[in-house]
Structures are given as C-alpha cells and as structure tokens.
Coordinates of C-alpha atoms and ligand atoms in Angstrom, one line a residue:
X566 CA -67.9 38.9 77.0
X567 CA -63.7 39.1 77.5
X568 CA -61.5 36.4 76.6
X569 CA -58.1 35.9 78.3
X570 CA -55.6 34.0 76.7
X571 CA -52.0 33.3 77.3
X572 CA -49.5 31.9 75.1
X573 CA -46.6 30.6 77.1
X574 CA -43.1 30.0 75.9
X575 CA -39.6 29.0 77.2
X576 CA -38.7 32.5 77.0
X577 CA -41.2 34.8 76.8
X578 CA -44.9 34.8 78.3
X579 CA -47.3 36.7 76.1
X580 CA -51.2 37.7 77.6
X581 CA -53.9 39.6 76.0
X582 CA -57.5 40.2 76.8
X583 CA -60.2 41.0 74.1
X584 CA -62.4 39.2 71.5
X585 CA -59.9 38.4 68.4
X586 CA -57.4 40.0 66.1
X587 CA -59.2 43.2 65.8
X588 CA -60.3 43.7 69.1
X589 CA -57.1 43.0 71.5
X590 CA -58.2 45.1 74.9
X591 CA -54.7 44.7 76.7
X592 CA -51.6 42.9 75.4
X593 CA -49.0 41.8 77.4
X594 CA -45.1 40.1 77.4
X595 CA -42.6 39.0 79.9
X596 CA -40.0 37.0 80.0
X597 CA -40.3 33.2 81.4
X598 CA -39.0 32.8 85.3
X599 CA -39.8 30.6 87.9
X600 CA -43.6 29.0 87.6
X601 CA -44.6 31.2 91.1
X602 CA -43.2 34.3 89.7
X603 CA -44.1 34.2 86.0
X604 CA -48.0 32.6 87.0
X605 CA -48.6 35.1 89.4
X606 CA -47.5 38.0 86.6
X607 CA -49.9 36.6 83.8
X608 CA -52.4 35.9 87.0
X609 CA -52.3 39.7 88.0
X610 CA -52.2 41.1 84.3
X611 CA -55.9 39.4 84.1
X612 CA -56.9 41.2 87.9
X613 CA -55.9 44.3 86.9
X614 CA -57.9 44.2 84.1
X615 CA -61.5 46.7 84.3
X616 CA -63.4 43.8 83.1
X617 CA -62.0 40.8 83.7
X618 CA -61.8 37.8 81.3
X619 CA -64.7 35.1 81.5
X620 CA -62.2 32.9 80.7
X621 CA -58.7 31.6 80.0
X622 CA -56.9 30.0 77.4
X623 CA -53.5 29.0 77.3
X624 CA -50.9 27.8 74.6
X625 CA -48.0 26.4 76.5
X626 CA -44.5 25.0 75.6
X627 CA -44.1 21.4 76.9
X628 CA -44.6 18.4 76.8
X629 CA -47.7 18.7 78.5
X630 CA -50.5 16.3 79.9
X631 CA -53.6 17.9 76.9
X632 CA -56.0 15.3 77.9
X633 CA -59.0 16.9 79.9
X634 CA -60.0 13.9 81.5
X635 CA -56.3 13.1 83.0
X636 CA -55.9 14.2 86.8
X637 CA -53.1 15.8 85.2
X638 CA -54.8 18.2 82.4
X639 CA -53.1 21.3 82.3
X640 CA -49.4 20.4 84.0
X641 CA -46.0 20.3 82.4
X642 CA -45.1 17.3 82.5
X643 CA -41.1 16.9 81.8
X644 CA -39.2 19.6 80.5
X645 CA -36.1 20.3 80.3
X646 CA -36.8 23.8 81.6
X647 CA -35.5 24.2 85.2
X648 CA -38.2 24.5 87.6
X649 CA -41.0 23.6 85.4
X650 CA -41.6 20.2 85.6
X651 CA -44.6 19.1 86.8
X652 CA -46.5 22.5 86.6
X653 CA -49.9 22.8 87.3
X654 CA -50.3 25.5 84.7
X655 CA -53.9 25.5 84.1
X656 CA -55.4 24.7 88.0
X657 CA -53.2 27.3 89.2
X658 CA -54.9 30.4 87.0
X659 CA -58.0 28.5 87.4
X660 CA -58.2 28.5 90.9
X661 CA -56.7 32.6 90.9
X662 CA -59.2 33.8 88.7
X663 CA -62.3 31.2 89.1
X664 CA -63.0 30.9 85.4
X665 CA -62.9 28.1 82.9
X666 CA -59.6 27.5 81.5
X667 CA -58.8 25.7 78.6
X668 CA -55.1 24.1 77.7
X669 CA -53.0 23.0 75.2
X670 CA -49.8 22.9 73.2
X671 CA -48.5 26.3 72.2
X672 CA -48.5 25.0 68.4
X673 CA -52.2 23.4 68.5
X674 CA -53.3 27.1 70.0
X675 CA -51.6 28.8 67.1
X676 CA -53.1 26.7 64.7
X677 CA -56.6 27.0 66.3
X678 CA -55.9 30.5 66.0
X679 CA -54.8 30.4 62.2
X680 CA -58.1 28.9 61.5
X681 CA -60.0 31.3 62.8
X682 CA -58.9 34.3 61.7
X683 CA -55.3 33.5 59.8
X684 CA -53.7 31.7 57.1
X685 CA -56.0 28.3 57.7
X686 CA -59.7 29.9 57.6
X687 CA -61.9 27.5 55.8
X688 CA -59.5 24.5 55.9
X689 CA -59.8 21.0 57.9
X690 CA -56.8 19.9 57.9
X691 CA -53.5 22.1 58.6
X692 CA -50.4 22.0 59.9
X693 CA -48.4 24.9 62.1
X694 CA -44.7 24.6 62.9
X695 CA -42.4 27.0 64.9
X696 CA -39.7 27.5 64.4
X697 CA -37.7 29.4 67.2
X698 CA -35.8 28.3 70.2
X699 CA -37.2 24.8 70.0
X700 CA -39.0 23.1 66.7
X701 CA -42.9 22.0 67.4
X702 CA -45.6 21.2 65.3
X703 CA -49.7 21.1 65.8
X704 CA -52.5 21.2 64.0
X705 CA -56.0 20.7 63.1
X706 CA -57.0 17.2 61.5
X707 CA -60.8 16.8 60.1
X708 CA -61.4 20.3 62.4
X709 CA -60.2 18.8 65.2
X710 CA -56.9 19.8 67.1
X711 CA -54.4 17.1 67.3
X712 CA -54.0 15.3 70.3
X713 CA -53.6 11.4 70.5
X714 CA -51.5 9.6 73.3
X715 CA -50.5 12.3 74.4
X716 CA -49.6 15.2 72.0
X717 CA -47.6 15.4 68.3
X718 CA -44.1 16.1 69.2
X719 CA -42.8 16.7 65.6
X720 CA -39.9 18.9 66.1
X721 CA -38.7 15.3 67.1
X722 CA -38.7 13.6 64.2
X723 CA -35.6 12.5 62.4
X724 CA -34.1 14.1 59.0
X725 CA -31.4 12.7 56.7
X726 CA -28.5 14.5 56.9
X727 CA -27.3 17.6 54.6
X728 CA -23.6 16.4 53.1
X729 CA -22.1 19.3 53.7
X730 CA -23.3 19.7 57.6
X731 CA -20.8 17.3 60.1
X732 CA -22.8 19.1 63.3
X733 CA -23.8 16.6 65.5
X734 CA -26.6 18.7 66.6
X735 CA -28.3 20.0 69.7
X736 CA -31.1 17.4 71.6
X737 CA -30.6 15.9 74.6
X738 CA -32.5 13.5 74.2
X739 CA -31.7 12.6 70.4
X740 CA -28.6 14.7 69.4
X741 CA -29.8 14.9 65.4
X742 CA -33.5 15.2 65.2
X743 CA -35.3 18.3 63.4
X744 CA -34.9 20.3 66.6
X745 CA -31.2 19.3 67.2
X746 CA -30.5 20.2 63.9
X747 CA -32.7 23.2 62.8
X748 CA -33.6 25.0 66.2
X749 CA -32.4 28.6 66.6
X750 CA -29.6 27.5 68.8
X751 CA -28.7 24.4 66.8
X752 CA -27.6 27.5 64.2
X753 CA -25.7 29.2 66.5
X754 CA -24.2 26.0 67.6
X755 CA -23.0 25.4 64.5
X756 CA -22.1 28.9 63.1
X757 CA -21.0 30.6 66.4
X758 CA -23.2 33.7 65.9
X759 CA -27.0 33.5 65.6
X760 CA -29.2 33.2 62.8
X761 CA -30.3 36.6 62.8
X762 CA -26.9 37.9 62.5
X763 CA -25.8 35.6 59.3
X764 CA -27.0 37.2 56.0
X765 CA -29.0 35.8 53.3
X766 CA -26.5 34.1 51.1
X767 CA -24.8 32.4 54.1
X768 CA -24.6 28.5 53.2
X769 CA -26.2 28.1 57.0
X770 CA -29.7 28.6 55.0
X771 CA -29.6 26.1 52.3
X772 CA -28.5 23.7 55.6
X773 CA -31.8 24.8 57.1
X774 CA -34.1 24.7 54.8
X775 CA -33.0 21.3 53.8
X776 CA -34.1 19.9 57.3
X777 CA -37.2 21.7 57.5
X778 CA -38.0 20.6 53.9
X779 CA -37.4 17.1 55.0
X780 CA -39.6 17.4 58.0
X781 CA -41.8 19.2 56.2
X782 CA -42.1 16.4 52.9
X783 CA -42.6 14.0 56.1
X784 CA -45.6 15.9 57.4
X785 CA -47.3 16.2 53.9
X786 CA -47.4 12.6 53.1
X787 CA -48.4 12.0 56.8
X788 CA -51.0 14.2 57.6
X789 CA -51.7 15.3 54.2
X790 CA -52.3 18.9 55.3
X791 CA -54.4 21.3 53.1
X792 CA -51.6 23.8 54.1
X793 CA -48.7 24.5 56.0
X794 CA -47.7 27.4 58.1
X795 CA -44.5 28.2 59.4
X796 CA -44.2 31.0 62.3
X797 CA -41.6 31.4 65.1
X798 CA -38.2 33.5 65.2
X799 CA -36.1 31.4 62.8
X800 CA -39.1 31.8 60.3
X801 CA -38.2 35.7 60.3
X802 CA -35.9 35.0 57.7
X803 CA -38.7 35.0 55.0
X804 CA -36.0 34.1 52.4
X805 CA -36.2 30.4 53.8
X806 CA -40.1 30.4 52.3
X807 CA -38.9 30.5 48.6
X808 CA -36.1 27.9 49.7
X809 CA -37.9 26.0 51.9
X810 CA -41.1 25.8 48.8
X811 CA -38.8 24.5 46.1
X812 CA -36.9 21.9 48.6
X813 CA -40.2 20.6 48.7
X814 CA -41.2 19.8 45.5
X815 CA -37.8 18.9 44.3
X816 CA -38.1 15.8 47.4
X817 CA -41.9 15.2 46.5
X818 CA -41.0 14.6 43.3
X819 CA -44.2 15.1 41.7
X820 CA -45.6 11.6 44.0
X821 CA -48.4 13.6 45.6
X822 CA -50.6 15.1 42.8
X823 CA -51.8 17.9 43.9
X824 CA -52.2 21.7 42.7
X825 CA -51.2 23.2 45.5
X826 CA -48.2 21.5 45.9
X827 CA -47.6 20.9 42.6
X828 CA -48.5 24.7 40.9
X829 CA -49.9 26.9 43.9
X830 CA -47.0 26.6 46.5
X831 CA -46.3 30.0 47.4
X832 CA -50.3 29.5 48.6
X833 CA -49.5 26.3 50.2
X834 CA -46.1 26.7 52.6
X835 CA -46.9 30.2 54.2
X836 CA -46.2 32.5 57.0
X837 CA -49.0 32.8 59.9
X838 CA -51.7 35.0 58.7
X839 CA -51.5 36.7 62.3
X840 CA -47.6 37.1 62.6
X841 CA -46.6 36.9 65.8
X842 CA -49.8 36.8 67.5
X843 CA -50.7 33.4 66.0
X844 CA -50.4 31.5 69.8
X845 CA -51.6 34.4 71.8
X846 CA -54.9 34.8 69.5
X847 CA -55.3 31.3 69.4
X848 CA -55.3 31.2 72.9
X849 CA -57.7 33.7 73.2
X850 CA -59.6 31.0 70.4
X851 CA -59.4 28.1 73.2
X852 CA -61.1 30.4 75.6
X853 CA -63.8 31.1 73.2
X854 CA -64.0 27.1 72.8
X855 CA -64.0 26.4 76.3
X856 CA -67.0 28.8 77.0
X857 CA -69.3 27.6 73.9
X858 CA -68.3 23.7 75.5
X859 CA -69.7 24.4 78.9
X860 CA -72.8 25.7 77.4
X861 CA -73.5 23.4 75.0
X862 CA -73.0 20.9 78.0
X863 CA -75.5 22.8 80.0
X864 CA -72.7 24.0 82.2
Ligands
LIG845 ZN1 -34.9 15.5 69.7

C-alpha cells in the first residue's frame, strides 16, 4: 500500500508517493500559484502515478480550519496569500483522487514526521519550528499533535527587543512579533540583502538568534518539550544552532533543571533528522494515520 503526501508551502509545493524515508517512489516540487493551477499539478502528479496512492496527506501553510469535525476541515481559512483564502484544500484532492485525505498544519506534519522516523523518535512531547519565509511552530504533546481552538500559531508570539536592532519589523498584523522580526524577509528587510548572502560573523545573526532564543525559552517553559527542532531555510545557517543553544541557557538561567537543557543541549535544540523532507515525509505519516483510523473505526 502507497502513501501520497503533500507538503504545501507559500512558495513551493512538494509531493511524493512511497512508504517513508527510505522508500520515496516519486518526489515532486513546484512553485505555489493560483489554488486551480497548483491543486490540479499535485492532483495530476498522484494520477500519473503506476500505482496510485491509497491515500493523501497534506501539511499546509495557513491558518487553516485542522478540526475534522468542522464543515470547514481542510480549507485555508485567511491568509494573506492572494487567492488562497478560503481554500478547500483537502475536499478538492479528495474528491480528484477518491481517497481518504488527512490535513493539517505544515509544522504539526513535520513534526509527525520527526517522530516517526527523525530527530523525535521515541519522544512524547516535541516541538518543530521553521524557520523560512514565515516563522511557525507544531508539535506533538503526550503523542498527540497539537491542535486546540484552532491551531498553535507560534511564529506569533512576541519577543523583547535586541538593543541594538531599531527594525520595526515585518507583520501585518503585529509589526514586531517573532515572525516580523526573525522571518527570512524580516532579514532582508532589515539588511537589504538576504540572509543567505550575509556571512557568518555578520551582527544580523546574534540579532537572530536572540529572538528565536526568546521564542524558543518561551516554548520550553510552556510546553516543556523533550526536544526542539528547528528546520526551514533560515535554519540553513547551522552556525545559528551553537548561537541559538547558548542564548538559551544563558535566558533559562539554570530555572528549569534539566540535563538536557542544562548539560546535553547540542542533543536537545537540533536540526530535523530528515532535512528538508521533514513536512513532505510527515505528510506521507498523516496518510499512514488516516488509513490505520478508518480501520480501526471499521471504515
Ligand atoms: Zn505577527
């Protein structure tokens, strides 16, 4: 039995058929258009497939409506994102392909993922942030992904300000929050060249990894995650791990007693264990949850 999965960003769509990490069938990428156009790709990347998937998962940018008992399950709700707004993501590939499709946040999917077959096997509790165009944050809490009123929207939260940074950052909605401030394009905002192009010992990295520290310190005395993984294209700049690890302790202060934060930390604030493929494989994970449910349900 073939999984689809599909991990959907604001730039880039990403679909792959197969079983896990070490059995991907057919991987996929291209860029995020219109809903018709950019459905109907991922839609005919699963057709042409010689044996098609039995059914679909998706990890998708938002905010979205994650609860499958709303009428709503499955749509984007109110981005930003021209065109998207009130998507019917999931129904639309459901109806296409007439299999069971399962839906949620692009971060929950990665960390579903993570645990499977990355950086959180074994753990409970664990939190995954990207990092990238936009800041988001998931998880799993107790084994169970995070959902609640609606869905975690931590790239949201609010960070004290570095003293040497006067931005005045890059939200609509709340000009200074993590994502205003810490985002890919809040760097280039404030730098006038993107992150990628600004080397290692640029001050824009001790700016960063202060307000992902902060959001970070918020996070562990929140959620109290076992561990914390960091992915997304900001996050290639693996310097900001050894930054971003003793930020951490240094605002902790030695309050939380724990090994991990206090002597294992290099174990504790990591990189995805499946790189790049964290949202895509734990797409692929949601489809694989969404077939054992209707089964277990009789269905
Ligand atoms: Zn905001």
């Amino acid at each position: 039995m073939l999984f689809g999965g599909i991990e959907a960003g604001g730039t880039k769509f990403v679909c792959a058929v197969g079983t896990g990490p070490d059995d991907l069938r057919a991987l996929t990428s291209f860029p995020t258009t219109t809903p018709g156009e950019t459905l109907e790709r991922a839609i005919a990347f699963f057709r042409d497939q010689e044996t098609p998937p039995e059914a679909v998962g998706i990890g998708s940018f938002g905010p979205v409506d994650p609860d499958p008992a709303s009428p709503r399950y499955g749509t984007i709700t109110t981005t930003p994102k021209p065109g998207w707004a009130n998507t019917d993501f999931a129904g639309t590939i459901r109806r296409a392909l007439g299999v069971p499709v399962a839906f949620d946040t692009d971060v929950n999917a990665a960390a579903l993922g993570e645990h499977r077959w990355g950086a959180a096997q074994g753990l409970d509790t664990v939190l995954y942030l990207t990092v990238g165009t936009g800041v988001g944050g998931g998880g799993l809490v107790g084994g169970q992904r995070l959902h609640g009123l609606v869905h975690p929207e931590m790239g949201h939260v609010f960070v004290p300000r570095h003293p040497d940074d006067p931005f005045g950052g890059t939200c609509p909605f709340h000009g200074v929050c993590l994502e205003g401030m810490a985002s890919g394009p809040a760097i280039e905002a404030r730098w006038g060249q993107p992150g990628r192009e600004l080397p290692p010992d640029h001050p824009a990295w001790d700016i960063e990894a202060h307000y992902l520290a902060y959001a970070v310190v918020n996070f562990i005395v929140t959620l109290s995650p076992q561990r914390v993984i960091l992915g997304g294209g900001v996050m290639h700049q693996t310097h900001l791990f050894g930054r971003l690890r003793t930020k951490v302790q240094q605002i902790l202060n030695g309050y939380v007693q724990a090994p991990a934060l206090l002597d294992e930390i290099d174990a504790y604030i990591v990189p995805p264990g499946l790189g790049d493929r964290a949202g895509v494989l734990g797409a692929l994970a949601l489809a694989q949850e969404a077939v054992a449910g209707a089964g277990s349900r009789g269905g």
